[in-house]
């Protein structure tokens, strides 16, 4: 069913849903992989003080942290310290340890250290560019390079390339997920239901339908994949951390996680993606309920079944679930005569793949298969993995709720964040795949702008298609018709 964003958690968390990986399971899985990386010549690190974790991030002439550690810590550290302060602390430690505030510089020492700090700053700006929106953070970068540049002019050249890429990424991000695609009219949801005349015989269609725009399921599945990847491209890994309310690990008191800025802005792309999912659900339901003739409605059902199957084959699980959810909405599922006329064997197979039983066991199996295909792919087409996004968010939500950020001794629970980093890191790899399909602007425009029924509009259209079967439905139909006629 369509997803609902809510304050605090961002997404609903229905009862009976279990987390993808509990703390105990995470510990068992971690034991199978080996310990969390620690400082060189130091013990494995499952938890540590924030200062120790920051120290472990700072490179030296002879040490550079593992890439997984860099990503995990930069992702999770924002729960404890604002990114600009973290960068200032890293730069301060570098200056102290490498004596970069002294003159003359130890040229040999700096030449060994400089490539490592440039590498860290490059990884940071590429993975978390939003951390560098403020001039202050860019100033810290420039100051660090200014200190090492006297040893080699090439450092300035390399740094300028880093800044250029950062500016390009920030420009792209400033457009936002909503501006990067055709905007949905704010009145689109009510347009159809307000104009629908509540008589026994429906008027002619008042809008184009999907089949008139695109009658090839494979093509529509490709265009849906374009939309999905476009939305994903704007979601930064830090948004996953910003989306939830965190409970204090010591006394259980709910508190808002540090957001260090405009919280709404930091999660806007996640919310935009949820709105897209909901729109696709309602668009599918609208397309099915709109036709006056049973035969045409059955054809639309069969068409979307084929589109859903192609989405599954492509690896676009988010569109797949949206289509299935739209077809399972009550106004659609109650059309028994219509469904009886449609060929639905393939639909039940797809439903089975997305069955929530066993914590979505079938879907998770299919997702692992798609992920493996992506890792061994020889073409961009085979690299596509678009997860059922709401479930991914819920997995992260339950990981966040099920494990404390800090242990009773005040140490950061780094094992928790390593698991968070694995889940988010995998998503980052998937979202970077370039869509191999050619865009069809007419189809994309339709997907984003076609009027859709509101929930009441769907029920009214459904009752106009197949008469109410019980008194509850009859009463609702009467109320809906009265409401619509009262507006005309």
Short mmCIF file of C-alpha atoms in Angstrom, two decimals:
data_model
loop_
_atom_site.label_atom_id
_atom_site.label_comp_id
_atom_site.label_asym_id
_atom_site.label_seq_id
_atom_site.Cartn_x
_atom_site.Cartn_y
_atom_site.Cartn_z
CA UNK A 1 0.00 0.00 0.00
CA UNK A 2 1.12 3.62 -0.39
CA UNK A 3 3.67 4.77 2.16
CA UNK A 4 3.12 7.58 4.66
CA UNK A 5 5.79 9.95 5.91
CA UNK A 6 5.41 10.88 9.56
CA UNK A 7 7.31 13.24 11.87
CA UNK A 8 10.27 11.79 13.68
CA UNK A 9 10.57 8.39 12.07
CA UNK A 10 9.78 9.64 8.56
CA UNK A 11 8.11 6.32 7.75
CA UNK A 12 5.43 4.23 9.37
CA UNK A 13 6.59 1.16 11.27
CA UNK A 14 3.69 -1.27 11.42
CA UNK A 15 3.42 -3.68 14.30
CA UNK A 16 4.55 -7.20 13.59
CA UNK A 17 7.40 -6.08 11.37
CA UNK A 18 10.73 -7.39 12.55
CA UNK A 19 14.09 -5.77 11.83
CA UNK A 20 16.23 -7.17 9.05
CA UNK A 21 19.09 -7.72 11.43
CA UNK A 22 18.88 -7.66 15.22
CA UNK A 23 21.85 -6.72 17.38
CA UNK A 24 22.43 -10.36 18.28
CA UNK A 25 22.31 -11.39 14.64
CA UNK A 26 24.63 -8.54 13.76
CA UNK A 27 27.11 -9.73 16.37
CA UNK A 28 26.96 -13.29 15.04
CA UNK A 29 27.42 -12.10 11.47
CA UNK A 30 30.23 -9.80 12.54
CA UNK A 31 31.94 -12.73 14.27
CA UNK A 32 31.91 -14.58 10.99
CA UNK A 33 33.55 -11.69 9.14
CA UNK A 34 36.14 -10.82 11.73
CA UNK A 35 36.56 -7.85 14.07
CA UNK A 36 36.01 -4.22 13.31
CA UNK A 37 39.16 -2.49 12.12
CA UNK A 38 41.12 -0.57 14.72
CA UNK A 39 44.20 1.64 14.74
CA UNK A 40 47.43 0.11 13.43
CA UNK A 41 48.96 -2.30 15.92
CA UNK A 42 45.91 -1.79 18.14
CA UNK A 43 43.10 -4.09 19.24
CA UNK A 44 39.93 -4.65 17.22
CA UNK A 45 37.40 -1.91 17.86
CA UNK A 46 33.72 -2.66 18.42
CA UNK A 47 33.27 0.45 20.54
CA UNK A 48 35.38 3.41 21.54
CA UNK A 49 35.19 6.97 22.73
CA UNK A 50 34.38 9.61 20.16
CA UNK A 51 37.86 11.08 20.52
CA UNK A 52 39.44 7.68 19.81
CA UNK A 53 37.28 7.24 16.72
CA UNK A 54 38.25 10.69 15.45
CA UNK A 55 41.90 9.89 16.07
CA UNK A 56 41.51 6.68 14.09
CA UNK A 57 40.16 8.71 11.15
CA UNK A 58 43.20 10.99 10.99
CA UNK A 59 45.90 9.75 8.58
CA UNK A 60 49.61 9.98 9.28
CA UNK A 61 52.73 9.57 7.21
CA UNK A 62 52.54 5.80 7.77
CA UNK A 63 48.84 5.15 8.29
CA UNK A 64 45.57 5.52 6.40
CA UNK A 65 42.24 4.19 7.76
CA UNK A 66 40.39 1.48 5.88
CA UNK A 67 37.89 2.83 3.38
CA UNK A 68 35.00 1.06 5.13
CA UNK A 69 35.97 2.77 8.37
CA UNK A 70 36.13 6.19 6.71
CA UNK A 71 32.66 5.80 5.23
CA UNK A 72 31.10 4.32 8.37
CA UNK A 73 32.52 6.92 10.71
CA UNK A 74 31.75 9.91 8.48
CA UNK A 75 28.20 8.58 8.11
CA UNK A 76 27.57 8.02 11.82
CA UNK A 77 29.70 10.72 13.43
CA UNK A 78 27.10 13.40 12.58
CA UNK A 79 24.96 11.93 15.36
CA UNK A 80 27.53 13.13 17.86
CA UNK A 81 29.34 16.09 16.30
CA UNK A 82 28.44 18.52 13.48
CA UNK A 83 30.43 17.80 10.29
CA UNK A 84 32.14 21.23 10.28
CA UNK A 85 33.34 20.65 13.85
CA UNK A 86 34.53 17.16 12.94
CA UNK A 87 36.50 18.52 10.00
CA UNK A 88 37.99 21.24 12.21
CA UNK A 89 39.02 18.60 14.74
CA UNK A 90 40.61 16.42 12.04
CA UNK A 91 42.54 19.37 10.63
CA UNK A 92 43.66 20.40 14.12
CA UNK A 93 45.00 16.91 14.82
CA UNK A 94 46.79 16.82 11.48
CA UNK A 95 48.45 20.16 12.17
CA UNK A 96 49.54 19.04 15.63
CA UNK A 97 50.80 15.59 14.64
CA UNK A 98 52.59 16.67 11.46
CA UNK A 99 53.84 19.99 12.90
CA UNK A 100 52.27 21.88 10.00
CA UNK A 101 52.29 25.09 12.03
CA UNK A 102 56.08 25.16 12.22
CA UNK A 103 58.62 26.69 9.84
CA UNK A 104 60.47 25.26 8.12
CA UNK A 105 58.35 22.20 7.38
CA UNK A 106 59.78 18.73 7.54
CA UNK A 107 59.52 18.31 3.75
CA UNK A 108 60.21 14.57 3.70
CA UNK A 109 57.60 13.93 6.38
CA UNK A 110 54.98 16.14 4.74
CA UNK A 111 55.51 14.51 1.33
CA UNK A 112 54.57 11.16 2.91
CA UNK A 113 51.59 12.62 4.76
CA UNK A 114 50.14 14.94 2.10
CA UNK A 115 48.80 12.29 -0.33
CA UNK A 116 46.96 10.63 2.54
CA UNK A 117 45.20 13.74 3.83
CA UNK A 118 44.31 14.68 0.26
CA UNK A 119 42.85 11.21 -0.19
CA UNK A 120 40.76 11.57 2.98
CA UNK A 121 39.46 14.99 1.94
CA UNK A 122 38.66 13.65 -1.54
CA UNK A 123 36.68 10.70 -0.16
CA UNK A 124 34.85 13.00 2.23
CA UNK A 125 33.85 15.55 -0.41
CA UNK A 126 32.81 12.89 -2.92
CA UNK A 127 30.72 10.82 -0.50
CA UNK A 128 29.24 13.55 1.70
CA UNK A 129 29.32 16.74 -0.41
CA UNK A 130 26.50 18.31 1.61
CA UNK A 131 28.95 18.57 4.53
CA UNK A 132 30.70 21.29 2.54
CA UNK A 133 27.84 23.65 1.82
CA UNK A 134 29.21 26.17 4.33
CA UNK A 135 32.09 28.45 3.42
CA UNK A 136 33.62 27.58 6.77
CA UNK A 137 34.21 23.95 5.81
CA UNK A 138 35.65 24.90 2.42
CA UNK A 139 37.92 27.33 4.24
CA UNK A 140 39.22 24.51 6.42
CA UNK A 141 40.03 22.50 3.29
CA UNK A 142 41.90 25.42 1.74
CA UNK A 143 43.84 26.05 4.94
CA UNK A 144 44.98 22.43 5.11
CA UNK A 145 46.17 22.43 1.50
CA UNK A 146 47.83 25.81 2.00
CA UNK A 147 49.93 24.25 4.77
CA UNK A 148 51.17 21.32 2.66
CA UNK A 149 51.43 23.10 -0.72
CA UNK A 150 54.92 24.54 -0.16
CA UNK A 151 56.28 20.99 -0.41
CA UNK A 152 54.78 20.35 -3.84
CA UNK A 153 52.77 22.63 -6.14
CA UNK A 154 50.92 19.57 -7.45
CA UNK A 155 48.92 19.52 -4.22
CA UNK A 156 47.15 22.75 -5.23
CA UNK A 157 46.36 21.31 -8.65
CA UNK A 158 44.92 18.15 -7.13
CA UNK A 159 42.96 20.16 -4.59
CA UNK A 160 41.49 22.44 -7.26
CA UNK A 161 40.21 19.35 -9.06
CA UNK A 162 38.59 18.21 -5.81
CA UNK A 163 36.92 21.61 -5.39
CA UNK A 164 35.69 21.60 -8.98
CA UNK A 165 34.04 18.21 -8.55
CA UNK A 166 32.59 19.30 -5.20
CA UNK A 167 31.04 22.41 -6.74
CA UNK A 168 29.55 20.35 -9.55
CA UNK A 169 28.03 17.93 -7.09
CA UNK A 170 26.64 20.70 -4.88
CA UNK A 171 25.12 22.39 -7.92
CA UNK A 172 23.46 19.11 -8.89
CA UNK A 173 22.19 18.59 -5.36
CA UNK A 174 20.88 22.15 -5.11
CA UNK A 175 18.40 21.36 -7.86
CA UNK A 176 16.94 18.75 -5.54
CA UNK A 177 14.96 15.62 -6.35
CA UNK A 178 11.78 17.60 -6.99
CA UNK A 179 13.37 20.08 -9.41
CA UNK A 180 15.25 17.43 -11.37
CA UNK A 181 12.09 15.85 -12.71
CA UNK A 182 8.83 17.20 -14.01
CA UNK A 183 6.91 18.61 -11.06
CA UNK A 184 3.55 17.14 -10.14
CA UNK A 185 0.72 19.62 -10.12
CA UNK A 186 -0.47 20.19 -6.53
CA UNK A 187 -4.05 19.79 -7.73
CA UNK A 188 -3.41 16.60 -9.71
CA UNK A 189 -4.83 14.29 -7.05
CA UNK A 190 -8.18 16.07 -6.86
CA UNK A 191 -8.62 16.98 -10.51
CA UNK A 192 -10.11 13.72 -11.68
CA UNK A 193 -12.37 13.04 -8.71
CA UNK A 194 -13.75 16.60 -8.73
CA UNK A 195 -14.60 16.35 -12.42
CA UNK A 196 -16.03 12.85 -12.31
CA UNK A 197 -19.81 13.03 -12.80
CA UNK A 198 -21.60 10.71 -10.37
CA UNK A 199 -24.14 9.13 -12.69
CA UNK A 200 -24.77 5.46 -13.41
CA UNK A 201 -23.17 5.76 -16.83
CA UNK A 202 -19.67 7.18 -16.81
CA UNK A 203 -18.76 10.06 -19.09
CA UNK A 204 -16.09 9.57 -21.75
CA UNK A 205 -12.54 9.52 -20.38
CA UNK A 206 -11.43 13.03 -19.46
CA UNK A 207 -7.74 12.30 -19.72
CA UNK A 208 -5.36 10.26 -21.79
CA UNK A 209 -4.57 6.87 -20.34
CA UNK A 210 -1.29 5.03 -20.06
CA UNK A 211 -2.04 2.67 -22.94
CA UNK A 212 -2.54 5.62 -25.30
CA UNK A 213 0.86 7.00 -24.28
CA UNK A 214 2.72 3.68 -24.15
CA UNK A 215 1.34 0.23 -24.92
CA UNK A 216 4.65 -1.62 -24.50
CA UNK A 217 5.17 -2.92 -20.94
CA UNK A 218 8.94 -3.19 -21.37
CA UNK A 219 9.22 0.45 -22.48
CA UNK A 220 7.13 1.68 -19.55
CA UNK A 221 9.21 -0.39 -17.12
CA UNK A 222 12.34 1.23 -18.57
CA UNK A 223 10.93 4.73 -18.11
CA UNK A 224 9.90 3.91 -14.54
CA UNK A 225 13.50 2.84 -13.96
CA UNK A 226 14.64 6.25 -15.22
CA UNK A 227 12.42 7.95 -12.66
CA UNK A 228 13.60 5.71 -9.83
CA UNK A 229 17.30 6.22 -10.55
CA UNK A 230 16.78 9.96 -10.93
CA UNK A 231 15.25 10.17 -7.47
CA UNK A 232 17.93 7.92 -5.98
CA UNK A 233 20.72 10.04 -7.45
CA UNK A 234 19.69 12.93 -5.17
CA UNK A 235 19.58 10.94 -1.93
CA UNK A 236 22.79 11.33 0.04
CA UNK A 237 23.86 8.69 2.58
CA UNK A 238 23.62 11.23 5.41
CA UNK A 239 19.85 11.50 4.86
CA UNK A 240 19.41 8.00 6.27
CA UNK A 241 20.94 9.13 9.56
CA UNK A 242 18.98 12.39 9.72
CA UNK A 243 15.59 10.74 9.24
CA UNK A 244 14.95 9.22 12.66
CA UNK A 245 14.28 10.11 16.27
CA UNK A 246 16.94 8.69 18.56
CA UNK A 247 16.34 7.56 22.16
CA UNK A 248 18.91 8.35 24.77
CA UNK A 249 20.73 5.02 25.37
CA UNK A 250 21.16 5.65 29.08
CA UNK A 251 17.66 6.58 30.23
CA UNK A 252 15.47 5.77 27.22
CA UNK A 253 14.18 9.35 26.98
CA UNK A 254 13.19 10.20 23.41
CA UNK A 255 15.18 13.06 21.96
CA UNK A 256 15.64 14.45 18.50
CA UNK A 257 18.84 13.41 16.85
CA UNK A 258 21.23 16.29 16.22
CA UNK A 259 20.32 17.68 12.83
CA UNK A 260 22.88 20.51 12.72
CA UNK A 261 20.89 22.63 10.31
CA UNK A 262 17.61 22.57 8.44
CA UNK A 263 16.19 19.11 9.23
CA UNK A 264 13.47 19.43 6.61
CA UNK A 265 16.02 20.20 3.90
CA UNK A 266 18.25 17.33 4.98
CA UNK A 267 15.49 14.76 4.43
CA UNK A 268 13.60 16.39 1.54
CA UNK A 269 14.89 13.92 -1.04
CA UNK A 270 13.74 10.96 1.03
CA UNK A 271 10.30 12.51 1.32
CA UNK A 272 10.21 13.23 -2.41
CA UNK A 273 10.94 9.58 -3.11
CA UNK A 274 8.10 8.46 -0.83
CA UNK A 275 5.76 10.86 -2.65
CA UNK A 276 6.79 9.33 -5.97
CA UNK A 277 6.02 5.83 -4.68
CA UNK A 278 2.59 6.97 -3.51
CA UNK A 279 1.90 8.71 -6.80
CA UNK A 280 2.73 5.58 -8.79
CA UNK A 281 0.40 3.52 -6.55
CA UNK A 282 -2.48 5.93 -7.13
CA UNK A 283 -1.72 6.30 -10.83
CA UNK A 284 -1.99 2.54 -11.34
CA UNK A 285 -5.25 2.41 -9.37
CA UNK A 286 -6.62 5.39 -11.30
CA UNK A 287 -5.79 3.85 -14.67
CA UNK A 288 -7.62 0.66 -13.70
CA UNK A 289 -10.69 2.35 -12.24
CA UNK A 290 -11.08 4.97 -14.97
CA UNK A 291 -12.39 2.94 -17.98
CA UNK A 292 -16.17 2.55 -18.16
CA UNK A 293 -16.04 -0.89 -19.80
CA UNK A 294 -15.07 -4.04 -17.94
CA UNK A 295 -13.06 -5.37 -20.87
CA UNK A 296 -10.91 -2.24 -20.99
CA UNK A 297 -10.31 -2.34 -17.24
CA UNK A 298 -9.19 -5.96 -17.55
CA UNK A 299 -6.76 -5.00 -20.33
CA UNK A 300 -5.28 -2.28 -18.13
CA UNK A 301 -4.83 -4.81 -15.30
CA UNK A 302 -3.05 -7.22 -17.64
CA UNK A 303 -0.87 -4.40 -18.97
CA UNK A 304 0.32 -3.37 -15.50
CA UNK A 305 0.95 -7.00 -14.60
CA UNK A 306 3.32 -7.17 -17.57
CA UNK A 307 4.93 -3.86 -16.57
CA UNK A 308 5.47 -5.19 -13.05
CA UNK A 309 7.04 -8.38 -14.42
CA UNK A 310 9.44 -6.34 -16.55
CA UNK A 311 10.34 -4.22 -13.52
CA UNK A 312 11.17 -7.44 -11.66
CA UNK A 313 13.36 -8.64 -14.55
CA UNK A 314 15.18 -5.29 -14.68
CA UNK A 315 15.75 -5.26 -10.92
CA UNK A 316 13.45 -2.31 -10.27
CA UNK A 317 11.79 -3.60 -7.10
CA UNK A 318 10.49 -0.21 -5.96
CA UNK A 319 8.29 0.31 -9.02
CA UNK A 320 7.30 -3.35 -8.83
CA UNK A 321 6.01 -2.92 -5.28
CA UNK A 322 4.26 0.36 -6.13
CA UNK A 323 2.39 -1.31 -9.00
CA UNK A 324 1.41 -4.30 -6.86
CA UNK A 325 0.33 -1.96 -4.05
CA UNK A 326 -1.80 0.07 -6.46
CA UNK A 327 -3.49 -3.06 -7.78
CA UNK A 328 -4.15 -4.24 -4.23
CA UNK A 329 -5.83 -1.02 -3.11
CA UNK A 330 -9.39 -1.72 -1.98
CA UNK A 331 -11.13 0.24 -4.77
CA UNK A 332 -9.27 -1.94 -7.30
CA UNK A 333 -9.33 -5.29 -5.53
CA UNK A 334 -13.11 -5.12 -5.05
CA UNK A 335 -13.67 -5.13 -8.85
CA UNK A 336 -14.31 -8.89 -8.86
CA UNK A 337 -15.97 -9.02 -12.28
CA UNK A 338 -13.10 -7.10 -13.82
CA UNK A 339 -10.47 -9.35 -12.23
CA UNK A 340 -12.39 -12.43 -13.36
CA UNK A 341 -12.05 -11.28 -16.95
CA UNK A 342 -8.30 -10.61 -16.69
CA UNK A 343 -5.45 -13.12 -16.97
CA UNK A 344 -3.89 -12.90 -13.53
CA UNK A 345 -1.61 -15.92 -13.14
CA UNK A 346 1.52 -13.79 -13.54
CA UNK A 347 0.22 -11.30 -10.99
CA UNK A 348 -0.07 -13.92 -8.27
CA UNK A 349 3.52 -15.00 -9.00
CA UNK A 350 4.69 -11.42 -8.56
CA UNK A 351 2.65 -11.04 -5.39
CA UNK A 352 4.36 -14.12 -4.04
CA UNK A 353 7.76 -12.56 -4.74
CA UNK A 354 6.82 -9.48 -2.70
CA UNK A 355 4.94 -11.36 0.03
CA UNK A 356 5.71 -9.81 3.46
CA UNK A 357 5.67 -13.26 5.10
CA UNK A 358 8.92 -14.14 6.85
CA UNK A 359 10.03 -10.51 6.88
CA UNK A 360 9.79 -10.36 3.07
CA UNK A 361 11.89 -13.50 2.71
CA UNK A 362 11.08 -14.03 -0.98
CA UNK A 363 11.84 -10.42 -1.86
CA UNK A 364 15.11 -10.45 0.07
CA UNK A 365 16.14 -13.61 -1.78
CA UNK A 366 15.35 -11.95 -5.12
CA UNK A 367 17.21 -8.80 -4.04
CA UNK A 368 20.31 -10.81 -3.16
CA UNK A 369 20.12 -12.44 -6.58
CA UNK A 370 19.90 -9.05 -8.29
CA UNK A 371 22.79 -7.75 -6.17
CA UNK A 372 24.94 -10.73 -7.16
CA UNK A 373 24.05 -10.19 -10.81
CA UNK A 374 25.04 -6.56 -10.44
CA UNK A 375 28.44 -7.44 -8.99
CA UNK A 376 29.28 -9.76 -11.87
CA UNK A 377 27.53 -7.75 -14.61
CA UNK A 378 29.07 -7.11 -17.99
CA UNK A 379 26.54 -4.47 -18.99
CA UNK A 380 24.82 -1.48 -17.37
CA UNK A 381 21.50 -3.22 -17.88
CA UNK A 382 22.53 -6.05 -15.55
CA UNK A 383 23.88 -3.69 -12.89
CA UNK A 384 20.50 -2.20 -12.01
CA UNK A 385 19.34 -2.85 -8.45
CA UNK A 386 16.56 -0.59 -7.14
CA UNK A 387 15.46 -1.88 -3.73
CA UNK A 388 11.99 -1.59 -2.26
CA UNK A 389 12.90 1.70 -0.62
CA UNK A 390 10.41 1.77 2.22
CA UNK A 391 11.61 -1.62 3.44
CA UNK A 392 15.23 -0.47 3.27
CA UNK A 393 14.34 2.54 5.41
CA UNK A 394 12.47 0.35 7.88
CA UNK A 395 15.44 -2.00 8.16
CA UNK A 396 17.63 0.97 9.03
CA UNK A 397 14.96 2.31 11.39
CA UNK A 398 14.83 -0.94 13.36
CA UNK A 399 18.59 -1.19 13.43
CA UNK A 400 18.64 2.32 14.86
CA UNK A 401 15.93 1.59 17.42
CA UNK A 402 17.20 -1.86 18.38
CA UNK A 403 20.77 -0.88 19.19
CA UNK A 404 21.99 2.02 21.35
CA UNK A 405 24.23 4.68 19.85
CA UNK A 406 26.29 4.75 23.01
CA UNK A 407 27.09 2.04 25.51
CA UNK A 408 26.61 2.57 29.27
CA UNK A 409 30.29 3.54 29.60
CA UNK A 410 29.75 6.39 27.13
CA UNK A 411 31.59 4.73 24.25
CA UNK A 412 30.18 4.91 20.75
CA UNK A 413 28.65 1.59 19.69
CA UNK A 414 30.69 1.31 16.51
CA UNK A 415 29.51 -2.21 15.68
CA UNK A 416 26.03 -0.81 15.18
CA UNK A 417 27.31 1.84 12.82
CA UNK A 418 29.42 -0.65 10.90
CA UNK A 419 26.21 -2.53 10.10
CA UNK A 420 24.52 0.76 9.21
CA UNK A 421 27.45 1.59 6.97
CA UNK A 422 27.19 -1.74 5.16
CA UNK A 423 23.49 -1.27 4.42
CA UNK A 424 23.79 2.34 3.32
CA UNK A 425 27.03 1.69 1.44
CA UNK A 426 25.39 -1.01 -0.64
CA UNK A 427 22.59 1.39 -1.49
CA UNK A 428 25.12 4.05 -2.56
CA UNK A 429 26.66 1.59 -5.03
CA UNK A 430 23.25 0.76 -6.48
CA UNK A 431 22.16 4.36 -6.90
CA UNK A 432 25.29 5.27 -8.87
CA UNK A 433 24.39 2.97 -11.77
CA UNK A 434 23.74 4.93 -14.94
CA UNK A 435 20.40 4.11 -16.54
CA UNK A 436 21.10 2.39 -19.88
CA UNK A 437 17.66 2.99 -21.39
CA UNK A 438 16.82 5.81 -23.73
CA UNK A 439 14.51 8.42 -22.25
CA UNK A 440 11.04 8.92 -23.66
CA UNK A 441 10.01 12.44 -22.66
CA UNK A 442 6.34 11.92 -23.49
CA UNK A 443 6.09 8.92 -21.15
CA UNK A 444 8.11 10.60 -18.40
CA UNK A 445 5.93 13.69 -18.61
CA UNK A 446 2.80 11.57 -18.34
CA UNK A 447 4.10 9.66 -15.33
CA UNK A 448 4.70 12.90 -13.47
CA UNK A 449 1.72 14.99 -14.55
CA UNK A 450 -1.22 12.69 -15.36
CA UNK A 451 -4.16 13.49 -13.04
CA UNK A 452 -4.89 10.84 -10.45
CA UNK A 453 -7.87 10.04 -8.27
CA UNK A 454 -7.88 10.85 -4.60
CA UNK A 455 -8.86 7.95 -2.34
CA UNK A 456 -12.50 9.07 -2.42
CA UNK A 457 -12.29 9.44 -6.17
CA UNK A 458 -11.00 5.89 -6.50
CA UNK A 459 -13.87 4.51 -4.44
CA UNK A 460 -16.42 6.50 -6.41
CA UNK A 461 -14.99 5.33 -9.74
CA UNK A 462 -14.90 1.78 -8.42
CA UNK A 463 -18.57 1.88 -7.38
CA UNK A 464 -19.50 3.38 -10.73
CA UNK A 465 -17.70 0.47 -12.41
CA UNK A 466 -19.16 -2.30 -10.28
CA UNK A 467 -22.11 -1.56 -8.01
CA UNK A 468 -21.75 -1.74 -4.20
CA UNK A 469 -22.26 -5.23 -2.80
CA UNK A 470 -23.31 -4.45 0.78
CA UNK A 471 -24.93 -1.72 2.83
CA UNK A 472 -21.61 -0.22 3.94
CA UNK A 473 -20.53 0.23 0.32
CA UNK A 474 -23.95 1.59 -0.64
CA UNK A 475 -23.83 4.19 2.11
CA UNK A 476 -20.33 5.24 1.13
CA UNK A 477 -21.28 5.44 -2.54
CA UNK A 478 -24.25 7.64 -1.71
CA UNK A 479 -22.12 9.94 0.43
CA UNK A 480 -19.44 10.22 -2.24
CA UNK A 481 -21.90 11.00 -5.02
CA UNK A 482 -23.60 13.62 -2.85
CA UNK A 483 -20.24 15.19 -2.09
CA UNK A 484 -19.17 15.35 -5.75
CA UNK A 485 -22.55 16.61 -6.97
CA UNK A 486 -22.46 19.24 -4.26
CA UNK A 487 -19.23 20.60 -5.72
CA UNK A 488 -20.49 20.81 -9.30
#
